[in-house]
PDB file of C-alpha atoms in Angstrom:
ATOM      1  CA  MET A   1     -11.397 -19.555  12.257  1.00 88.00           C
ATOM      2  CA  LEU A   2     -10.310 -17.083   9.476  1.00 92.00           C
ATOM      3  CA  THR A   3      -9.456 -13.594  10.754  1.00 93.00           C
ATOM      4  CA  PHE A   4      -9.063 -10.316   8.786  1.00 96.00           C
ATOM      5  CA  THR A   5      -6.793  -7.969  10.258  1.00 95.00           C
ATOM      6  CA  LYS A   6      -6.749  -4.552   9.062  1.00 97.00           C
ATOM      7  CA  ILE A   7      -2.979  -3.514   8.302  1.00 97.00           C
ATOM      8  CA  GLN A   8      -0.648  -0.621   7.691  1.00 98.00           C
ATOM      9  CA  THR A   9       2.630  -0.506   5.856  1.00 98.00           C
ATOM     10  CA  SER A  10       4.405  -1.059   9.758  1.00 98.00           C
ATOM     11  CA  HIS A  11       2.764  -4.244  10.293  1.00 97.00           C
ATOM     12  CA  PRO A  12       5.599  -6.969  11.059  1.00 95.00           C
ATOM     13  CA  LEU A  13       3.725  -9.264   7.948  1.00 95.00           C
ATOM     14  CA  TYR A  14       3.157  -6.101   5.380  1.00 97.00           C
ATOM     15  CA  SER A  15       6.184  -7.605   3.410  1.00 96.00           C
ATOM     16  CA  PHE A  16       4.373 -10.808   3.247  1.00 95.00           C
ATOM     17  CA  ALA A  17       1.205  -9.284   2.031  1.00 97.00           C
ATOM     18  CA  GLU A  18       3.226  -6.796  -0.533  1.00 97.00           C
ATOM     19  CA  GLY A  19       5.330 -10.198  -1.597  1.00 97.00           C
ATOM     20  CA  LEU A  20       2.096 -12.216  -2.439  1.00 97.00           C
ATOM     21  CA  LEU A  21       0.031  -9.303  -4.171  1.00 97.00           C
ATOM     22  CA  HIS A  22       3.150  -8.834  -6.689  1.00 97.00           C
ATOM     23  CA  GLN A  23       3.278 -12.692  -7.088  1.00 96.00           C
ATOM     24  CA  ALA A  24      -0.471 -12.788  -7.932  1.00 95.00           C
ATOM     25  CA  PHE A  25      -0.914 -10.269  -9.771  1.00 94.00           C
ATOM     26  CA  PRO A  26       0.732  -8.627 -12.746  1.00 91.00           C
ATOM     27  CA  VAL A  27       2.129  -5.149 -12.819  1.00 91.00           C
ATOM     28  CA  ASP A  28      -0.851  -4.042 -14.829  1.00 89.00           C
ATOM     29  CA  GLU A  29      -2.979  -5.538 -12.470  1.00 92.00           C
ATOM     30  CA  ARG A  30      -2.146  -3.781  -9.299  1.00 94.00           C
ATOM     31  CA  ARG A  31      -0.997   0.414  -8.600  1.00 95.00           C
ATOM     32  CA  ASP A  32       2.737   0.817  -8.038  1.00 94.00           C
ATOM     33  CA  ASP A  33       4.111  -0.045  -4.653  1.00 97.00           C
ATOM     34  CA  ASP A  34       4.373   3.864  -3.565  1.00 97.00           C
ATOM     35  CA  ALA A  35       0.353   4.449  -4.595  1.00 96.00           C
ATOM     36  CA  GLN A  36      -0.509   1.101  -2.878  1.00 97.00           C
ATOM     37  CA  ARG A  37       1.602   2.271   0.651  1.00 98.00           C
ATOM     38  CA  TYR A  38       0.054   5.708   0.450  1.00 98.00           C
ATOM     39  CA  ASN A  39      -3.563   4.233   0.195  1.00 98.00           C
ATOM     40  CA  THR A  40      -2.646   1.642   3.119  1.00 98.00           C
ATOM     41  CA  ASP A  41      -1.542   4.070   5.474  1.00 98.00           C
ATOM     42  CA  ASN A  42      -3.616   7.250   4.318  1.00 98.00           C
ATOM     43  CA  ASN A  43      -6.748   6.865   2.268  1.00 98.00           C
ATOM     44  CA  PRO A  44      -9.625   6.079   5.050  1.00 97.00           C
ATOM     45  CA  ALA A  45     -11.664   4.112   2.129  1.00 98.00           C
ATOM     46  CA  PHE A  46      -8.820   1.937   1.270  1.00 98.00           C
ATOM     47  CA  ASN A  47      -8.424  -1.310   3.843  1.00 98.00           C
ATOM     48  CA  TYR A  48      -5.810  -3.842   3.321  1.00 98.00           C
ATOM     49  CA  TYR A  49      -6.263  -6.768   5.337  1.00 97.00           C
ATOM     50  CA  LEU A  50      -4.002  -9.714   6.223  1.00 96.00           C
ATOM     51  CA  VAL A  51      -5.974 -13.084   6.297  1.00 95.00           C
ATOM     52  CA  THR A  52      -4.842 -15.393   8.857  1.00 93.00           C
ATOM     53  CA  ASP A  53      -6.077 -18.826  10.252  1.00 90.00           C
ATOM     54  CA  GLU A  54      -6.641 -19.142  13.924  1.00 80.00           C
ATOM     55  CA  GLU A  55      -6.717 -22.926  13.342  1.00 73.00           C
ATOM     56  CA  GLU A  56      -3.202 -23.100  11.921  1.00 57.00           C
ATOM     57  CA  GLU A  57      -0.074 -23.361  14.262  1.00 59.00           C
ATOM     58  CA  ASN A  58       0.855 -19.563  15.341  1.00 59.00           C
ATOM     59  CA  ARG A  59      -2.177 -17.801  13.781  1.00 68.00           C
ATOM     60  CA  THR A  60      -0.774 -18.604   9.714  1.00 83.00           C
ATOM     61  CA  ALA A  61      -1.027 -15.498   7.559  1.00 90.00           C
ATOM     62  CA  ILE A  62      -2.744 -17.532   4.725  1.00 92.00           C
ATOM     63  CA  GLY A  63      -3.476 -14.293   1.978  1.00 94.00           C
ATOM     64  CA  LEU A  64      -4.467 -10.747   1.608  1.00 96.00           C
ATOM     65  CA  ILE A  65      -7.903  -8.893   0.745  1.00 96.00           C
ATOM     66  CA  THR A  66      -8.018  -5.415  -0.045  1.00 98.00           C
ATOM     67  CA  VAL A  67     -11.111  -3.776   0.128  1.00 98.00           C
ATOM     68  CA  TRP A  68     -12.617   0.062  -0.664  1.00 98.00           C
ATOM     69  CA  GLU A  69     -15.863   1.307   1.250  1.00 98.00           C
ATOM     70  CA  LEU A  70     -17.498   3.428  -1.535  1.00 98.00           C
ATOM     71  CA  SER A  71     -20.808   4.739  -1.159  1.00 95.00           C
ATOM     72  CA  GLY A  72     -23.386   2.058  -0.449  1.00 95.00           C
ATOM     73  CA  PHE A  73     -21.065  -0.802  -1.415  1.00 98.00           C
ATOM     74  CA  ARG A  74     -17.723  -2.595  -0.770  1.00 98.00           C
ATOM     75  CA  TYR A  75     -15.368  -3.125  -3.781  1.00 98.00           C
ATOM     76  CA  VAL A  76     -13.082  -6.034  -3.251  1.00 98.00           C
ATOM     77  CA  GLU A  77     -10.128  -4.970  -5.486  1.00 97.00           C
ATOM     78  CA  HIS A  78      -7.408  -7.612  -4.595  1.00 97.00           C
ATOM     79  CA  LEU A  79      -7.754 -11.233  -3.074  1.00 95.00           C
ATOM     80  CA  ALA A  80      -4.839 -13.701  -3.291  1.00 94.00           C
ATOM     81  CA  THR A  81      -3.810 -16.777  -1.077  1.00 94.00           C
ATOM     82  CA  SER A  82      -0.594 -18.269  -0.003  1.00 93.00           C
ATOM     83  CA  PRO A  83       0.877 -20.633  -2.660  1.00 91.00           C
ATOM     84  CA  THR A  84       1.511 -22.986   0.445  1.00 88.00           C
ATOM     85  CA  ILE A  85      -2.433 -23.254   0.836  1.00 87.00           C
ATOM     86  CA  ARG A  86      -3.712 -23.315  -2.568  1.00 84.00           C
ATOM     87  CA  ASN A  87      -6.414 -25.826  -3.406  1.00 86.00           C
ATOM     88  CA  LYS A  88      -7.302 -26.643   0.275  1.00 87.00           C
ATOM     89  CA  GLY A  89     -10.831 -24.814   0.048  1.00 88.00           C
ATOM     90  CA  TYR A  90      -9.464 -21.302   1.626  1.00 90.00           C
ATOM     91  CA  GLY A  91     -10.707 -19.402  -1.192  1.00 90.00           C
ATOM     92  CA  LYS A  92     -14.222 -20.581  -0.348  1.00 93.00           C
ATOM     93  CA  ARG A  93     -13.796 -19.750   3.242  1.00 93.00           C
ATOM     94  CA  ILE A  94     -12.336 -16.420   2.530  1.00 94.00           C
ATOM     95  CA  MET A  95     -15.370 -15.501   0.453  1.00 95.00           C
ATOM     96  CA  GLU A  96     -17.805 -16.850   3.000  1.00 95.00           C
ATOM     97  CA  ALA A  97     -15.747 -14.851   5.990  1.00 95.00           C
ATOM     98  CA  LEU A  98     -15.823 -11.697   3.510  1.00 96.00           C
ATOM     99  CA  LEU A  99     -19.361 -12.388   3.093  1.00 96.00           C
ATOM    100  CA  LYS A 100     -20.013 -12.624   7.053  1.00 95.00           C
ATOM    101  CA  GLU A 101     -17.939  -9.958   8.054  1.00 93.00           C
ATOM    102  CA  PHE A 102     -18.962  -7.032   5.300  1.00 94.00           C
ATOM    103  CA  PRO A 103     -22.821  -7.188   5.323  1.00 93.00           C
ATOM    104  CA  GLY A 104     -24.377  -5.359   2.589  1.00 96.00           C
ATOM    105  CA  ILE A 105     -23.436  -5.154  -1.677  1.00 98.00           C
ATOM    106  CA  ILE A 106     -19.975  -6.295  -2.346  1.00 98.00           C
ATOM    107  CA  ILE A 107     -18.326  -5.438  -5.935  1.00 98.00           C
ATOM    108  CA  LEU A 108     -15.249  -7.070  -7.238  1.00 98.00           C
ATOM    109  CA  GLU A 109     -13.897  -7.667 -10.773  1.00 97.00           C
ATOM    110  CA  VAL A 110     -13.437 -10.575 -12.787  1.00 96.00           C
ATOM    111  CA  GLU A 111     -11.425 -11.660 -16.180  1.00 93.00           C
ATOM    112  CA  ARG A 112     -14.359 -12.179 -19.077  1.00 94.00           C
ATOM    113  CA  PRO A 113     -14.757 -16.122 -19.585  1.00 93.00           C
ATOM    114  CA  GLU A 114     -12.679 -16.102 -22.257  1.00 93.00           C
ATOM    115  CA  ASP A 115     -10.320 -19.518 -21.128  1.00 94.00           C
ATOM    116  CA  GLU A 116     -10.662 -22.005 -19.297  1.00 95.00           C
ATOM    117  CA  MET A 117      -9.325 -20.153 -16.054  1.00 92.00           C
ATOM    118  CA  SER A 118     -11.285 -17.356 -16.364  1.00 93.00           C
ATOM    119  CA  THR A 119     -14.594 -19.259 -16.602  1.00 95.00           C
ATOM    120  CA  ARG A 120     -13.285 -21.332 -13.606  1.00 95.00           C
ATOM    121  CA  ARG A 121     -12.807 -18.148 -11.419  1.00 94.00           C
ATOM    122  CA  ILE A 122     -16.765 -16.674 -12.496  1.00 97.00           C
ATOM    123  CA  ALA A 123     -17.720 -20.058 -11.632  1.00 97.00           C
ATOM    124  CA  PHE A 124     -16.186 -20.076  -8.360  1.00 96.00           C
ATOM    125  CA  TYR A 125     -17.273 -16.807  -7.439  1.00 97.00           C
ATOM    126  CA  GLN A 126     -20.909 -17.877  -8.378  1.00 97.00           C
ATOM    127  CA  ARG A 127     -20.667 -21.130  -6.069  1.00 97.00           C
ATOM    128  CA  CYS A 128     -19.706 -18.504  -3.061  1.00 96.00           C
ATOM    129  CA  GLY A 129     -22.838 -16.144  -3.858  1.00 97.00           C
ATOM    130  CA  PHE A 130     -21.939 -13.818  -6.415  1.00 98.00           C
ATOM    131  CA  THR A 131     -23.638 -13.048  -9.514  1.00 98.00           C
ATOM    132  CA  LEU A 132     -22.410 -11.964 -13.013  1.00 97.00           C
ATOM    133  CA  CYS A 133     -22.885  -8.404 -14.520  1.00 96.00           C
ATOM    134  CA  ASN A 134     -23.104  -8.761 -17.857  1.00 90.00           C
ATOM    135  CA  GLN A 135     -22.651  -5.187 -18.681  1.00 94.00           C
ATOM    136  CA  ASP A 136     -19.466  -3.773 -20.389  1.00 91.00           C
ATOM    137  CA  TYR A 137     -16.883  -2.954 -17.934  1.00 96.00           C
ATOM    138  CA  LEU A 138     -13.587  -1.673 -18.839  1.00 95.00           C
ATOM    139  CA  GLN A 139     -11.013  -1.804 -15.710  1.00 95.00           C
ATOM    140  CA  PRO A 140      -8.794   1.517 -16.087  1.00 95.00           C
ATOM    141  CA  PRO A 141      -5.424   1.341 -16.437  1.00 94.00           C
ATOM    142  CA  TYR A 142      -3.327   1.244 -12.887  1.00 94.00           C
ATOM    143  CA  ARG A 143      -0.554   3.410 -14.516  1.00 89.00           C
ATOM    144  CA  LYS A 144       0.142   6.145 -16.876  1.00 87.00           C
ATOM    145  CA  GLY A 145       0.794   4.410 -20.458  1.00 87.00           C
ATOM    146  CA  GLY A 146      -0.892   1.132 -19.236  1.00 88.00           C
ATOM    147  CA  LYS A 147      -3.715  -1.091 -21.004  1.00 89.00           C
ATOM    148  CA  SER A 148      -7.358  -0.503 -19.820  1.00 92.00           C
ATOM    149  CA  LEU A 149      -8.672  -4.491 -19.624  1.00 92.00           C
ATOM    150  CA  PRO A 150     -12.232  -5.115 -20.639  1.00 95.00           C
ATOM    151  CA  LEU A 151     -13.432  -7.254 -17.383  1.00 96.00           C
ATOM    152  CA  TYR A 152     -16.997  -7.790 -15.924  1.00 97.00           C
ATOM    153  CA  LEU A 153     -18.196  -7.194 -12.594  1.00 98.00           C
ATOM    154  CA  MET A 154     -19.887  -9.361  -9.973  1.00 98.00           C
ATOM    155  CA  TYR A 155     -22.078  -8.737  -7.103  1.00 98.00           C
ATOM    156  CA  ALA A 156     -23.212 -10.443  -3.867  1.00 98.00           C
ATOM    157  CA  GLY A 157     -25.670  -8.702  -1.313  1.00 97.00           C
ATOM    158  CA  THR A 158     -28.307  -7.610  -3.982  1.00 97.00           C
ATOM    159  CA  ASP A 159     -30.824  -8.842  -6.689  1.00 97.00           C
ATOM    160  CA  SER A 160     -29.194  -6.784  -9.306  1.00 97.00           C
ATOM    161  CA  ILE A 161     -27.139  -3.813  -9.762  1.00 97.00           C
ATOM    162  CA  ASP A 162     -28.222  -3.108 -13.100  1.00 95.00           C
ATOM    163  CA  GLU A 163     -30.163   0.049 -12.296  1.00 95.00           C
ATOM    164  CA  GLN A 164     -27.283   1.495 -10.202  1.00 96.00           C
ATOM    165  CA  TYR A 165     -24.364   0.320 -12.759  1.00 97.00           C
ATOM    166  CA  PRO A 166     -23.316   3.808 -13.887  1.00 96.00           C
ATOM    167  CA  GLU A 167     -23.133   5.011 -10.476  1.00 96.00           C
ATOM    168  CA  ILE A 168     -21.258   2.157  -9.441  1.00 97.00           C
ATOM    169  CA  ARG A 169     -18.586   1.819 -12.160  1.00 97.00           C
ATOM    170  CA  ASP A 170     -18.441   5.759 -11.926  1.00 97.00           C
ATOM    171  CA  GLU A 171     -17.329   5.584  -8.121  1.00 97.00           C
ATOM    172  CA  ILE A 172     -15.112   2.301  -8.715  1.00 97.00           C
ATOM    173  CA  TYR A 173     -13.222   4.647 -11.693  1.00 97.00           C
ATOM    174  CA  GLN A 174     -13.068   8.105  -9.444  1.00 96.00           C
ATOM    175  CA  LYS A 175     -12.226   6.573  -6.262  1.00 96.00           C
ATOM    176  CA  VAL A 176     -10.150   3.400  -6.889  1.00 97.00           C
ATOM    177  CA  TYR A 177      -8.800   4.164 -10.125  1.00 96.00           C
ATOM    178  CA  ASP A 178      -8.349   7.774  -9.924  1.00 93.00           C
ATOM    179  CA  VAL A 179     -10.403   8.776 -13.123  1.00 93.00           C
ATOM    180  CA  ASP A 180     -11.518  12.098 -13.817  1.00 87.00           C
ATOM    181  CA  ILE A 181     -15.021  11.186 -14.367  1.00 79.00           C
ATOM    182  CA  THR A 182     -16.133  14.906 -15.179  1.00 76.00           C
ATOM    183  CA  ALA A 183     -13.521  14.679 -18.312  1.00 61.00           C
ATOM    184  CA  ARG A 184     -14.534  11.501 -18.969  1.00 53.00           C
ATOM    185  CA  LYS A 185     -18.237  12.204 -19.719  1.00 55.00           C
ATOM    186  CA  SER A 186     -17.652  14.991 -21.923  1.00 46.00           C
ATOM    187  CA  ASP A 187     -15.656  12.987 -23.999  1.00 48.00           C
ATOM    188  CA  ASN A 188     -18.648  10.846 -24.422  1.00 49.00           C
ATOM    189  CA  THR A 189     -21.009  13.427 -25.135  1.00 42.00           C
TER     190      THR A 189
END
């Protein structure tokens, strides 16, 4: 059985989770360590979970997942599994546990299907019950001077997010990426 344990930076396996985050995501796809640690310890909307497998010897840590509690939905920011257990079905098991643990609307970002790996990743999430939202989505940069990434959102727990898409996007921008939406909206008018 998989377990999600909410951790803070004082947890003995926080360094495992932080190292896995570094290994799984390039610097442009994650915030800097100080900001990540601050959110982990101080932001009530941000949850850093260590994923363990109760069936493995000594409750082996197998991955991490970060989840934001936002208005009417949860946003999965990062999901990574340890290289030692990849290709053993854990990704699917983690997604199944996620949907069971957190009923309701769940949103995540995916790369656009521009190569085999990104196409396979979208198909994986679809097999796990997520639907691709084809509306344009631009992930804001995590760092000053960083680049925005053209992505798509995927969702589970609802038939569609089309009508709520602008509100969902704006809340992710504000809460997760610290984008000033009022300035952004005035730039677009």
